[in-house]
mmCIF file with all atom_site columns, C-alpha atoms in Angstrom:
data_model
loop_
_atom_site.group_PDB
_atom_site.id
_atom_site.type_symbol
_atom_site.label_atom_id
_atom_site.label_alt_id
_atom_site.label_comp_id
_atom_site.label_asym_id
_atom_site.label_entity_id
_atom_site.label_seq_id
_atom_site.pdbx_PDB_ins_code
_atom_site.Cartn_x
_atom_site.Cartn_y
_atom_site.Cartn_z
_atom_site.occupancy
_atom_site.B_iso_or_equiv
_atom_site.pdbx_formal_charge
_atom_site.auth_seq_id
_atom_site.auth_comp_id
_atom_site.auth_asym_id
_atom_site.auth_atom_id
_atom_site.pdbx_PDB_model_num
ATOM 1   C CA . ASP A 1 1   ? 0.000  0.000  0.000   1.00 0.00 ? 1   ASP A CA 1
ATOM 2   C CA . ALA A 1 2   ? 2.670  2.453  -1.104  1.00 0.00 ? 2   ALA A CA 1
ATOM 3   C CA . MET A 1 3   ? 1.463  6.003  -0.675  1.00 0.00 ? 3   MET A CA 1
ATOM 4   C CA . VAL A 1 4   ? 4.237  8.103  -2.206  1.00 0.00 ? 4   VAL A CA 1
ATOM 5   C CA . ILE A 1 5   ? 6.074  6.406  -5.025  1.00 0.00 ? 5   ILE A CA 1
ATOM 6   C CA . GLN A 1 6   ? 9.243  7.624  -6.650  1.00 0.00 ? 6   GLN A CA 1
ATOM 7   C CA . ASN A 1 7   ? 10.700 6.369  -9.885  1.00 0.00 ? 7   ASN A CA 1
ATOM 8   C CA . PRO A 1 8   ? 13.340 5.458  -10.563 1.00 0.00 ? 8   PRO A CA 1
ATOM 9   C CA . ARG A 1 9   ? 14.973 4.673  -7.221  1.00 0.00 ? 9   ARG A CA 1
ATOM 10  C CA . TYR A 1 10  ? 18.403 5.134  -8.783  1.00 0.00 ? 10  TYR A CA 1
ATOM 11  C CA . GLN A 1 11  ? 19.188 7.363  -11.721 1.00 0.00 ? 11  GLN A CA 1
ATOM 12  C CA . VAL A 1 12  ? 22.511 7.822  -13.436 1.00 0.00 ? 12  VAL A CA 1
ATOM 13  C CA . THR A 1 13  ? 22.946 10.657 -15.886 1.00 0.00 ? 13  THR A CA 1
ATOM 14  C CA . GLN A 1 14  ? 25.767 12.396 -17.639 1.00 0.00 ? 14  GLN A CA 1
ATOM 15  C CA . PHE A 1 15  ? 26.977 15.873 -16.946 1.00 0.00 ? 15  PHE A CA 1
ATOM 16  C CA . GLY A 1 16  ? 24.693 18.287 -18.767 1.00 0.00 ? 16  GLY A CA 1
ATOM 17  C CA . LYS A 1 17  ? 22.159 15.664 -19.888 1.00 0.00 ? 17  LYS A CA 1
ATOM 18  C CA . PRO A 1 18  ? 18.600 16.535 -18.849 1.00 0.00 ? 18  PRO A CA 1
ATOM 19  C CA . VAL A 1 19  ? 16.966 14.171 -16.404 1.00 0.00 ? 19  VAL A CA 1
ATOM 20  C CA . THR A 1 20  ? 13.448 13.812 -15.044 1.00 0.00 ? 20  THR A CA 1
ATOM 21  C CA . LEU A 1 21  ? 12.498 12.269 -11.733 1.00 0.00 ? 21  LEU A CA 1
ATOM 22  C CA . SER A 1 22  ? 8.972  11.116 -11.075 1.00 0.00 ? 22  SER A CA 1
ATOM 23  C CA . CYS A 1 23  ? 6.736  11.112 -8.019  1.00 0.00 ? 23  CYS A CA 1
ATOM 24  C CA . SER A 1 24  ? 3.211  9.822  -7.661  1.00 0.00 ? 24  SER A CA 1
ATOM 25  C CA . GLN A 1 25  ? 0.871  9.626  -4.697  1.00 0.00 ? 25  GLN A CA 1
ATOM 26  C CA . THR A 1 26  ? -2.231 7.649  -3.801  1.00 0.00 ? 26  THR A CA 1
ATOM 27  C CA . LEU A 1 27  ? -3.220 9.911  -0.908  1.00 0.00 ? 27  LEU A CA 1
ATOM 28  C CA . ASN A 1 28  ? -5.030 12.542 -2.966  1.00 0.00 ? 28  ASN A CA 1
ATOM 29  C CA . HIS A 1 29  ? -3.103 15.233 -1.106  1.00 0.00 ? 29  HIS A CA 1
ATOM 30  C CA . ASN A 1 30  ? -3.173 18.827 -2.221  1.00 0.00 ? 30  ASN A CA 1
ATOM 31  C CA . VAL A 1 31  ? 0.477  19.597 -1.626  1.00 0.00 ? 31  VAL A CA 1
ATOM 32  C CA . MET A 1 32  ? 3.534  17.962 -3.156  1.00 0.00 ? 32  MET A CA 1
ATOM 33  C CA . TYR A 1 33  ? 7.124  18.823 -2.270  1.00 0.00 ? 33  TYR A CA 1
ATOM 34  C CA . TRP A 1 34  ? 10.571 18.165 -3.678  1.00 0.00 ? 34  TRP A CA 1
ATOM 35  C CA . TYR A 1 35  ? 13.566 18.062 -1.361  1.00 0.00 ? 35  TYR A CA 1
ATOM 36  C CA . GLN A 1 36  ? 17.245 17.645 -2.179  1.00 0.00 ? 36  GLN A CA 1
ATOM 37  C CA . GLN A 1 37  ? 19.403 15.782 0.311   1.00 0.00 ? 37  GLN A CA 1
ATOM 38  C CA . LYS A 1 38  ? 23.146 15.664 -0.207  1.00 0.00 ? 38  LYS A CA 1
ATOM 39  C CA . SER A 1 39  ? 25.335 13.254 1.672   1.00 0.00 ? 39  SER A CA 1
ATOM 40  C CA . SER A 1 40  ? 25.404 13.939 5.429   1.00 0.00 ? 40  SER A CA 1
ATOM 41  C CA . GLN A 1 41  ? 23.279 17.053 4.990   1.00 0.00 ? 41  GLN A CA 1
ATOM 42  C CA . ALA A 1 42  ? 19.737 17.991 5.885   1.00 0.00 ? 42  ALA A CA 1
ATOM 43  C CA . PRO A 1 43  ? 16.966 17.591 3.328   1.00 0.00 ? 43  PRO A CA 1
ATOM 44  C CA . LYS A 1 44  ? 16.493 20.976 1.665   1.00 0.00 ? 44  LYS A CA 1
ATOM 45  C CA . LEU A 1 45  ? 13.221 22.091 0.152   1.00 0.00 ? 45  LEU A CA 1
ATOM 46  C CA . LEU A 1 46  ? 13.483 22.982 -3.535  1.00 0.00 ? 46  LEU A CA 1
ATOM 47  C CA . PHE A 1 47  ? 9.836  23.828 -4.249  1.00 0.00 ? 47  PHE A CA 1
ATOM 48  C CA . HIS A 1 48  ? 6.307  22.728 -3.638  1.00 0.00 ? 48  HIS A CA 1
ATOM 49  C CA . TYR A 1 49  ? 2.946  22.673 -5.372  1.00 0.00 ? 49  TYR A CA 1
ATOM 50  C CA . TYR A 1 50  ? -0.191 23.667 -3.554  1.00 0.00 ? 50  TYR A CA 1
ATOM 51  C CA . ASP A 1 51  ? -2.695 22.149 -5.946  1.00 0.00 ? 51  ASP A CA 1
ATOM 52  C CA . LYS A 1 52  ? -1.590 23.767 -9.230  1.00 0.00 ? 52  LYS A CA 1
ATOM 53  C CA . ASP A 1 53  ? 0.098  26.700 -7.572  1.00 0.00 ? 53  ASP A CA 1
ATOM 54  C CA . PHE A 1 54  ? 3.893  26.400 -7.887  1.00 0.00 ? 54  PHE A CA 1
ATOM 55  C CA . ASN A 1 55  ? 6.015  27.770 -5.039  1.00 0.00 ? 55  ASN A CA 1
ATOM 56  C CA . ASN A 1 56  ? 9.728  28.028 -5.644  1.00 0.00 ? 56  ASN A CA 1
ATOM 57  C CA . GLU A 1 57  ? 12.258 28.493 -2.851  1.00 0.00 ? 57  GLU A CA 1
ATOM 58  C CA . ALA A 1 58  ? 14.326 31.627 -3.340  1.00 0.00 ? 58  ALA A CA 1
ATOM 59  C CA . ASP A 1 59  ? 17.630 29.778 -3.422  1.00 0.00 ? 59  ASP A CA 1
ATOM 60  C CA . THR A 1 60  ? 16.596 26.951 -5.745  1.00 0.00 ? 60  THR A CA 1
ATOM 61  C CA . PRO A 1 61  ? 18.745 27.118 -8.889  1.00 0.00 ? 61  PRO A CA 1
ATOM 62  C CA . ASP A 1 62  ? 17.023 27.809 -12.203 1.00 0.00 ? 62  ASP A CA 1
ATOM 63  C CA . ASN A 1 63  ? 18.389 24.494 -13.396 1.00 0.00 ? 63  ASN A CA 1
ATOM 64  C CA . PHE A 1 64  ? 15.637 22.812 -11.391 1.00 0.00 ? 64  PHE A CA 1
ATOM 65  C CA . GLN A 1 65  ? 12.078 22.856 -12.684 1.00 0.00 ? 65  GLN A CA 1
ATOM 66  C CA . SER A 1 66  ? 8.930  21.020 -11.746 1.00 0.00 ? 66  SER A CA 1
ATOM 67  C CA . ARG A 1 67  ? 5.650  19.998 -13.311 1.00 0.00 ? 67  ARG A CA 1
ATOM 68  C CA . ARG A 1 68  ? 2.444  18.775 -11.775 1.00 0.00 ? 68  ARG A CA 1
ATOM 69  C CA . PRO A 1 69  ? 0.108  17.636 -14.549 1.00 0.00 ? 69  PRO A CA 1
ATOM 70  C CA . ASN A 1 70  ? -2.525 16.318 -12.145 1.00 0.00 ? 70  ASN A CA 1
ATOM 71  C CA . THR A 1 71  ? -3.118 15.726 -8.439  1.00 0.00 ? 71  THR A CA 1
ATOM 72  C CA . SER A 1 72  ? -1.321 12.395 -8.405  1.00 0.00 ? 72  SER A CA 1
ATOM 73  C CA . PHE A 1 73  ? 1.886  13.133 -10.257 1.00 0.00 ? 73  PHE A CA 1
ATOM 74  C CA . CYS A 1 74  ? 4.733  15.556 -9.878  1.00 0.00 ? 74  CYS A CA 1
ATOM 75  C CA . PHE A 1 75  ? 7.999  15.670 -11.824 1.00 0.00 ? 75  PHE A CA 1
ATOM 76  C CA . LEU A 1 76  ? 11.383 17.156 -11.094 1.00 0.00 ? 76  LEU A CA 1
ATOM 77  C CA . ASP A 1 77  ? 13.322 18.218 -14.173 1.00 0.00 ? 77  ASP A CA 1
ATOM 78  C CA . ILE A 1 78  ? 17.007 18.987 -13.976 1.00 0.00 ? 78  ILE A CA 1
ATOM 79  C CA . ARG A 1 79  ? 17.833 20.755 -17.207 1.00 0.00 ? 79  ARG A CA 1
ATOM 80  C CA . SER A 1 80  ? 21.616 20.498 -17.159 1.00 0.00 ? 80  SER A CA 1
ATOM 81  C CA . PRO A 1 81  ? 22.825 18.397 -14.251 1.00 0.00 ? 81  PRO A CA 1
ATOM 82  C CA . GLY A 1 82  ? 26.163 19.265 -12.777 1.00 0.00 ? 82  GLY A CA 1
ATOM 83  C CA . LEU A 1 83  ? 28.339 17.171 -10.522 1.00 0.00 ? 83  LEU A CA 1
ATOM 84  C CA . GLY A 1 84  ? 27.040 19.178 -7.586  1.00 0.00 ? 84  GLY A CA 1
ATOM 85  C CA . ASP A 1 85  ? 23.499 18.012 -8.264  1.00 0.00 ? 85  ASP A CA 1
ATOM 86  C CA . ALA A 1 86  ? 24.288 14.450 -7.284  1.00 0.00 ? 86  ALA A CA 1
ATOM 87  C CA . ALA A 1 87  ? 22.041 13.806 -4.307  1.00 0.00 ? 87  ALA A CA 1
ATOM 88  C CA . MET A 1 88  ? 19.014 11.985 -2.994  1.00 0.00 ? 88  MET A CA 1
ATOM 89  C CA . TYR A 1 89  ? 15.800 13.641 -4.176  1.00 0.00 ? 89  TYR A CA 1
ATOM 90  C CA . LEU A 1 90  ? 12.840 13.213 -1.892  1.00 0.00 ? 90  LEU A CA 1
ATOM 91  C CA . CYS A 1 91  ? 9.222  13.735 -2.809  1.00 0.00 ? 91  CYS A CA 1
ATOM 92  C CA . ALA A 1 92  ? 6.685  14.380 -0.077  1.00 0.00 ? 92  ALA A CA 1
ATOM 93  C CA . THR A 1 93  ? 3.011  15.180 0.167   1.00 0.00 ? 93  THR A CA 1
ATOM 94  C CA . SER A 1 94  ? 0.695  16.723 2.713   1.00 0.00 ? 94  SER A CA 1
ATOM 95  C CA . ARG A 1 95  ? -3.050 16.947 2.795   1.00 0.00 ? 95  ARG A CA 1
ATOM 96  C CA . ASP A 1 96  ? -2.932 20.716 2.976   1.00 0.00 ? 96  ASP A CA 1
ATOM 97  C CA . ARG A 1 97  ? -0.523 23.407 4.045   1.00 0.00 ? 97  ARG A CA 1
ATOM 98  C CA . GLY A 1 98  ? -2.433 23.482 7.303   1.00 0.00 ? 98  GLY A CA 1
ATOM 99  C CA . GLN A 1 99  ? -0.558 26.440 8.765   1.00 0.00 ? 99  GLN A CA 1
ATOM 100 C CA . GLY A 1 100 ? 2.515  24.273 8.598   1.00 0.00 ? 100 GLY A CA 1
ATOM 101 C CA . ARG A 1 101 ? 1.098  21.600 10.888  1.00 0.00 ? 101 ARG A CA 1
ATOM 102 C CA . ASP A 1 102 ? 0.148  18.898 8.432   1.00 0.00 ? 102 ASP A CA 1
ATOM 103 C CA . THR A 1 103 ? 2.251  15.763 8.416   1.00 0.00 ? 103 THR A CA 1
ATOM 104 C CA . GLN A 1 104 ? 4.383  15.336 5.343   1.00 0.00 ? 104 GLN A CA 1
ATOM 105 C CA . TYR A 1 105 ? 4.503  11.843 3.850   1.00 0.00 ? 105 TYR A CA 1
ATOM 106 C CA . PHE A 1 106 ? 7.732  10.973 2.105   1.00 0.00 ? 106 PHE A CA 1
ATOM 107 C CA . GLY A 1 107 ? 8.613  8.687  -0.728  1.00 0.00 ? 107 GLY A CA 1
ATOM 108 C CA . PRO A 1 108 ? 11.684 6.460  -0.676  1.00 0.00 ? 108 PRO A CA 1
ATOM 109 C CA . GLY A 1 109 ? 13.730 8.909  -2.715  1.00 0.00 ? 109 GLY A CA 1
ATOM 110 C CA . THR A 1 110 ? 15.633 8.796  -5.983  1.00 0.00 ? 110 THR A CA 1
ATOM 111 C CA . ARG A 1 111 ? 19.399 8.733  -5.757  1.00 0.00 ? 111 ARG A CA 1
ATOM 112 C CA . LEU A 1 112 ? 20.867 10.706 -8.632  1.00 0.00 ? 112 LEU A CA 1
ATOM 113 C CA . THR A 1 113 ? 24.411 10.111 -9.812  1.00 0.00 ? 113 THR A CA 1
ATOM 114 C CA . VAL A 1 114 ? 25.996 12.508 -12.286 1.00 0.00 ? 114 VAL A CA 1
ATOM 115 C CA . LEU A 1 115 ? 28.955 11.219 -14.268 1.00 0.00 ? 115 LEU A CA 1
ATOM 116 C CA . ALA B 2 1   ? 20.887 32.529 9.550   1.00 0.00 ? 1   ALA B CA 1
ATOM 117 C CA . GLN B 2 2   ? 17.837 30.647 10.680  1.00 0.00 ? 2   GLN B CA 1
ATOM 118 C CA . SER B 2 3   ? 18.693 27.040 11.262  1.00 0.00 ? 3   SER B CA 1
ATOM 119 C CA . VAL B 2 4   ? 17.988 23.756 12.990  1.00 0.00 ? 4   VAL B CA 1
ATOM 120 C CA . SER B 2 5   ? 20.858 22.128 14.845  1.00 0.00 ? 5   SER B CA 1
ATOM 121 C CA . GLN B 2 6   ? 21.277 18.544 15.849  1.00 0.00 ? 6   GLN B CA 1
ATOM 122 C CA . HIS B 2 7   ? 24.519 18.302 17.749  1.00 0.00 ? 7   HIS B CA 1
ATOM 123 C CA . ASN B 2 8   ? 24.706 14.536 18.024  1.00 0.00 ? 8   ASN B CA 1
ATOM 124 C CA . HIS B 2 9   ? 25.646 13.174 14.630  1.00 0.00 ? 9   HIS B CA 1
ATOM 125 C CA . HIS B 2 10  ? 26.135 9.561  15.609  1.00 0.00 ? 10  HIS B CA 1
ATOM 126 C CA . VAL B 2 11  ? 24.983 7.919  18.813  1.00 0.00 ? 11  VAL B CA 1
ATOM 127 C CA . ILE B 2 12  ? 25.659 4.336  19.838  1.00 0.00 ? 12  ILE B CA 1
ATOM 128 C CA . LEU B 2 13  ? 23.655 2.831  22.688  1.00 0.00 ? 13  LEU B CA 1
ATOM 129 C CA . SER B 2 14  ? 23.107 -0.584 24.136  1.00 0.00 ? 14  SER B CA 1
ATOM 130 C CA . GLU B 2 15  ? 19.606 -1.983 24.279  1.00 0.00 ? 15  GLU B CA 1
ATOM 131 C CA . ALA B 2 16  ? 17.620 -0.734 27.277  1.00 0.00 ? 16  ALA B CA 1
ATOM 132 C CA . ALA B 2 17  ? 19.708 2.421  27.576  1.00 0.00 ? 17  ALA B CA 1
ATOM 133 C CA . SER B 2 18  ? 17.936 5.749  27.714  1.00 0.00 ? 18  SER B CA 1
ATOM 134 C CA . LEU B 2 19  ? 18.039 8.067  24.741  1.00 0.00 ? 19  LEU B CA 1
ATOM 135 C CA . GLU B 2 20  ? 18.050 11.813 24.413  1.00 0.00 ? 20  GLU B CA 1
ATOM 136 C CA . LEU B 2 21  ? 18.731 13.501 21.087  1.00 0.00 ? 21  LEU B CA 1
ATOM 137 C CA . GLY B 2 22  ? 19.177 17.225 21.027  1.00 0.00 ? 22  GLY B CA 1
ATOM 138 C CA . CYS B 2 23  ? 17.499 19.676 18.653  1.00 0.00 ? 23  CYS B CA 1
ATOM 139 C CA . ASN B 2 24  ? 17.812 23.433 18.752  1.00 0.00 ? 24  ASN B CA 1
ATOM 140 C CA . TYR B 2 25  ? 16.377 25.986 16.382  1.00 0.00 ? 25  TYR B CA 1
ATOM 141 C CA . SER B 2 26  ? 17.048 29.634 15.845  1.00 0.00 ? 26  SER B CA 1
ATOM 142 C CA . TYR B 2 27  ? 13.647 30.967 14.772  1.00 0.00 ? 27  TYR B CA 1
ATOM 143 C CA . GLY B 2 28  ? 11.750 33.523 16.780  1.00 0.00 ? 28  GLY B CA 1
ATOM 144 C CA . GLY B 2 29  ? 8.019  33.454 17.211  1.00 0.00 ? 29  GLY B CA 1
ATOM 145 C CA . THR B 2 30  ? 5.706  30.490 17.144  1.00 0.00 ? 30  THR B CA 1
ATOM 146 C CA . VAL B 2 31  ? 7.069  27.444 15.417  1.00 0.00 ? 31  VAL B CA 1
ATOM 147 C CA . ASN B 2 32  ? 5.769  23.991 14.590  1.00 0.00 ? 32  ASN B CA 1
ATOM 148 C CA . LEU B 2 33  ? 8.182  21.222 15.545  1.00 0.00 ? 33  LEU B CA 1
ATOM 149 C CA . PHE B 2 34  ? 8.607  17.717 14.202  1.00 0.00 ? 34  PHE B CA 1
ATOM 150 C CA . TRP B 2 35  ? 10.739 14.650 14.600  1.00 0.00 ? 35  TRP B CA 1
ATOM 151 C CA . TYR B 2 36  ? 10.995 12.330 11.621  1.00 0.00 ? 36  TYR B CA 1
ATOM 152 C CA . VAL B 2 37  ? 12.678 8.936  11.572  1.00 0.00 ? 37  VAL B CA 1
ATOM 153 C CA . GLN B 2 38  ? 14.212 6.964  8.745   1.00 0.00 ? 38  GLN B CA 1
ATOM 154 C CA . TYR B 2 39  ? 14.713 3.265  9.396   1.00 0.00 ? 39  TYR B CA 1
ATOM 155 C CA . PRO B 2 40  ? 17.317 1.477  7.268   1.00 0.00 ? 40  PRO B CA 1
ATOM 156 C CA . GLY B 2 41  ? 16.048 1.090  3.735   1.00 0.00 ? 41  GLY B CA 1
ATOM 157 C CA . GLN B 2 42  ? 12.824 2.926  4.444   1.00 0.00 ? 42  GLN B CA 1
ATOM 158 C CA . HIS B 2 43  ? 11.415 6.364  3.817   1.00 0.00 ? 43  HIS B CA 1
ATOM 159 C CA . LEU B 2 44  ? 11.206 9.248  6.243   1.00 0.00 ? 44  LEU B CA 1
ATOM 160 C CA . GLN B 2 45  ? 8.185  9.005  8.501   1.00 0.00 ? 45  GLN B CA 1
ATOM 161 C CA . LEU B 2 46  ? 6.731  11.131 11.252  1.00 0.00 ? 46  LEU B CA 1
ATOM 162 C CA . LEU B 2 47  ? 7.619  10.225 14.818  1.00 0.00 ? 47  LEU B CA 1
ATOM 163 C CA . LEU B 2 48  ? 5.858  13.074 16.590  1.00 0.00 ? 48  LEU B CA 1
ATOM 164 C CA . LYS B 2 49  ? 4.979  16.735 16.277  1.00 0.00 ? 49  LYS B CA 1
ATOM 165 C CA . TYR B 2 50  ? 4.266  19.727 18.496  1.00 0.00 ? 50  TYR B CA 1
ATOM 166 C CA . PHE B 2 51  ? 2.254  22.874 17.826  1.00 0.00 ? 51  PHE B CA 1
ATOM 167 C CA . SER B 2 52  ? 0.976  24.158 21.148  1.00 0.00 ? 52  SER B CA 1
ATOM 168 C CA . GLY B 2 53  ? -0.267 23.104 24.554  1.00 0.00 ? 53  GLY B CA 1
ATOM 169 C CA . ASP B 2 54  ? 1.478  20.592 26.775  1.00 0.00 ? 54  ASP B CA 1
ATOM 170 C CA . PRO B 2 55  ? 5.191  20.935 25.937  1.00 0.00 ? 55  PRO B CA 1
ATOM 171 C CA . LEU B 2 56  ? 5.728  17.230 26.475  1.00 0.00 ? 56  LEU B CA 1
ATOM 172 C CA . VAL B 2 57  ? 4.442  15.414 23.424  1.00 0.00 ? 57  VAL B CA 1
ATOM 173 C CA . LYS B 2 58  ? 4.250  11.679 22.958  1.00 0.00 ? 58  LYS B CA 1
ATOM 174 C CA . GLY B 2 59  ? 4.767  9.917  19.677  1.00 0.00 ? 59  GLY B CA 1
ATOM 175 C CA . ILE B 2 60  ? 4.858  6.445  18.275  1.00 0.00 ? 60  ILE B CA 1
ATOM 176 C CA . LYS B 2 61  ? 6.961  3.568  19.603  1.00 0.00 ? 61  LYS B CA 1
ATOM 177 C CA . GLY B 2 62  ? 7.417  5.065  23.054  1.00 0.00 ? 62  GLY B CA 1
ATOM 178 C CA . PHE B 2 63  ? 9.169  8.223  21.924  1.00 0.00 ? 63  PHE B CA 1
ATOM 179 C CA . GLU B 2 64  ? 8.476  11.615 23.442  1.00 0.00 ? 64  GLU B CA 1
ATOM 180 C CA . ALA B 2 65  ? 9.832  15.106 23.016  1.00 0.00 ? 65  ALA B CA 1
ATOM 181 C CA . GLU B 2 66  ? 9.878  18.169 25.196  1.00 0.00 ? 66  GLU B CA 1
ATOM 182 C CA . PHE B 2 67  ? 9.564  21.699 23.901  1.00 0.00 ? 67  PHE B CA 1
ATOM 183 C CA . ILE B 2 68  ? 11.474 24.223 25.996  1.00 0.00 ? 68  ILE B CA 1
ATOM 184 C CA . LYS B 2 69  ? 10.713 27.634 24.568  1.00 0.00 ? 69  LYS B CA 1
ATOM 185 C CA . SER B 2 70  ? 13.338 29.470 26.574  1.00 0.00 ? 70  SER B CA 1
ATOM 186 C CA . LYS B 2 71  ? 16.043 27.189 25.241  1.00 0.00 ? 71  LYS B CA 1
ATOM 187 C CA . PHE B 2 72  ? 14.690 26.987 21.668  1.00 0.00 ? 72  PHE B CA 1
ATOM 188 C CA . SER B 2 73  ? 14.928 23.240 22.060  1.00 0.00 ? 73  SER B CA 1
ATOM 189 C CA . PHE B 2 74  ? 12.852 20.205 21.160  1.00 0.00 ? 74  PHE B CA 1
ATOM 190 C CA . ASN B 2 75  ? 14.752 17.196 22.416  1.00 0.00 ? 75  ASN B CA 1
ATOM 191 C CA . LEU B 2 76  ? 13.693 13.653 21.647  1.00 0.00 ? 76  LEU B CA 1
ATOM 192 C CA . ARG B 2 77  ? 13.701 11.030 24.386  1.00 0.00 ? 77  ARG B CA 1
ATOM 193 C CA . LYS B 2 78  ? 13.011 7.381  24.940  1.00 0.00 ? 78  LYS B CA 1
ATOM 194 C CA . PRO B 2 79  ? 13.475 5.707  28.332  1.00 0.00 ? 79  PRO B CA 1
ATOM 195 C CA . SER B 2 80  ? 14.642 2.360  26.966  1.00 0.00 ? 80  SER B CA 1
ATOM 196 C CA . VAL B 2 81  ? 15.781 1.859  23.385  1.00 0.00 ? 81  VAL B CA 1
ATOM 197 C CA . GLN B 2 82  ? 15.428 -1.316 21.399  1.00 0.00 ? 82  GLN B CA 1
ATOM 198 C CA . TRP B 2 83  ? 17.575 -2.711 18.616  1.00 0.00 ? 83  TRP B CA 1
ATOM 199 C CA . SER B 2 84  ? 14.736 -1.861 16.224  1.00 0.00 ? 84  SER B CA 1
ATOM 200 C CA . ASP B 2 85  ? 15.180 1.836  17.037  1.00 0.00 ? 85  ASP B CA 1
ATOM 201 C CA . THR B 2 86  ? 18.360 1.839  14.960  1.00 0.00 ? 86  THR B CA 1
ATOM 202 C CA . ALA B 2 87  ? 17.647 4.592  12.450  1.00 0.00 ? 87  ALA B CA 1
ATOM 203 C CA . GLU B 2 88  ? 18.394 8.152  11.489  1.00 0.00 ? 88  GLU B CA 1
ATOM 204 C CA . TYR B 2 89  ? 16.422 10.811 13.324  1.00 0.00 ? 89  TYR B CA 1
ATOM 205 C CA . PHE B 2 90  ? 15.681 14.243 11.895  1.00 0.00 ? 90  PHE B CA 1
ATOM 206 C CA . CYS B 2 91  ? 14.374 17.253 13.719  1.00 0.00 ? 91  CYS B CA 1
ATOM 207 C CA . ALA B 2 92  ? 12.395 19.698 11.571  1.00 0.00 ? 92  ALA B CA 1
ATOM 208 C CA . VAL B 2 93  ? 10.887 23.110 12.101  1.00 0.00 ? 93  VAL B CA 1
ATOM 209 C CA . ASN B 2 94  ? 8.150  24.969 10.343  1.00 0.00 ? 94  ASN B CA 1
ATOM 210 C CA . ALA B 2 95  ? 8.918  28.637 10.900  1.00 0.00 ? 95  ALA B CA 1
ATOM 211 C CA . PRO B 2 96  ? 6.402  31.469 10.966  1.00 0.00 ? 96  PRO B CA 1
ATOM 212 C CA . GLY B 2 97  ? 5.315  32.773 7.589   1.00 0.00 ? 97  GLY B CA 1
ATOM 213 C CA . THR B 2 98  ? 6.821  29.941 5.583   1.00 0.00 ? 98  THR B CA 1
ATOM 214 C CA . ALA B 2 99  ? 3.595  28.153 4.625   1.00 0.00 ? 99  ALA B CA 1
ATOM 215 C CA . SER B 2 100 ? 4.300  24.463 5.130   1.00 0.00 ? 100 SER B CA 1
ATOM 216 C CA . LYS B 2 101 ? 8.041  24.569 4.544   1.00 0.00 ? 101 LYS B CA 1
ATOM 217 C CA . LEU B 2 102 ? 10.064 22.276 6.770   1.00 0.00 ? 102 LEU B CA 1
ATOM 218 C CA . THR B 2 103 ? 13.646 23.109 7.648   1.00 0.00 ? 103 THR B CA 1
ATOM 219 C CA . PHE B 2 104 ? 15.481 19.981 8.714   1.00 0.00 ? 104 PHE B CA 1
ATOM 220 C CA . GLY B 2 105 ? 18.468 19.389 10.904  1.00 0.00 ? 105 GLY B CA 1
ATOM 221 C CA . THR B 2 106 ? 21.302 17.277 9.566   1.00 0.00 ? 106 THR B CA 1
ATOM 222 C CA . GLY B 2 107 ? 20.094 14.201 11.399  1.00 0.00 ? 107 GLY B CA 1
ATOM 223 C CA . THR B 2 108 ? 21.394 11.913 14.121  1.00 0.00 ? 108 THR B CA 1
ATOM 224 C CA . ARG B 2 109 ? 22.292 8.363  13.302  1.00 0.00 ? 109 ARG B CA 1
ATOM 225 C CA . LEU B 2 110 ? 21.338 6.090  16.199  1.00 0.00 ? 110 LEU B CA 1
ATOM 226 C CA . GLN B 2 111 ? 22.865 2.654  16.424  1.00 0.00 ? 111 GLN B CA 1
ATOM 227 C CA . VAL B 2 112 ? 21.499 0.329  19.088  1.00 0.00 ? 112 VAL B CA 1
ATOM 228 C CA . THR B 2 113 ? 23.609 -2.677 19.925  1.00 0.00 ? 113 THR B CA 1
ATOM 229 C CA . LEU B 2 114 ? 22.404 -5.917 21.444  1.00 0.00 ? 114 LEU B CA 1
#
């Protein structure tokens, strides 16, 4: 009964070659998030969707884009991956923004390697 | 800069030992506080959360955390750990005016030995 699914679990790409990571959810939650987690560091929010409303973090590089074609799916596009973009990418959902109190449900993550 | 600090990066305990993991944050005002846990090979999941009221909050699997406003702390505790508590523990804060954004600490890796 997986609730937040991320595909693929491992992704290898070449320097500069666009890559797309996928997230889907069966919870019918309004909000979907993308976090980047580098080795031994804290997960860092890149952006989130509140329904169709896209909310970018101020320090998220332009190289990172996202799409949410429907409630269930959300994609992370890295237009020109650099070596510094190698990380675990976590997708999460929450029912609402709930004044910041709603539990976030995480997927297993996609580990991105850039060669 | 606003931040969340977890000072213990790696903790090793024997089964039945007591656990306390530190978490401090630097935000002013009212915050929402969370502890998430990641068991080996699994995804992050909520352990407990605090918004208001009784500063001692209880979570799943016998964990509890205490909010001390004056110390900007939200430490996680468990009286007697089990081998199955081996995991990485993340403190997270939702700061005022940030919608539902979570700012995480760097995590504490807990290893419980038999």
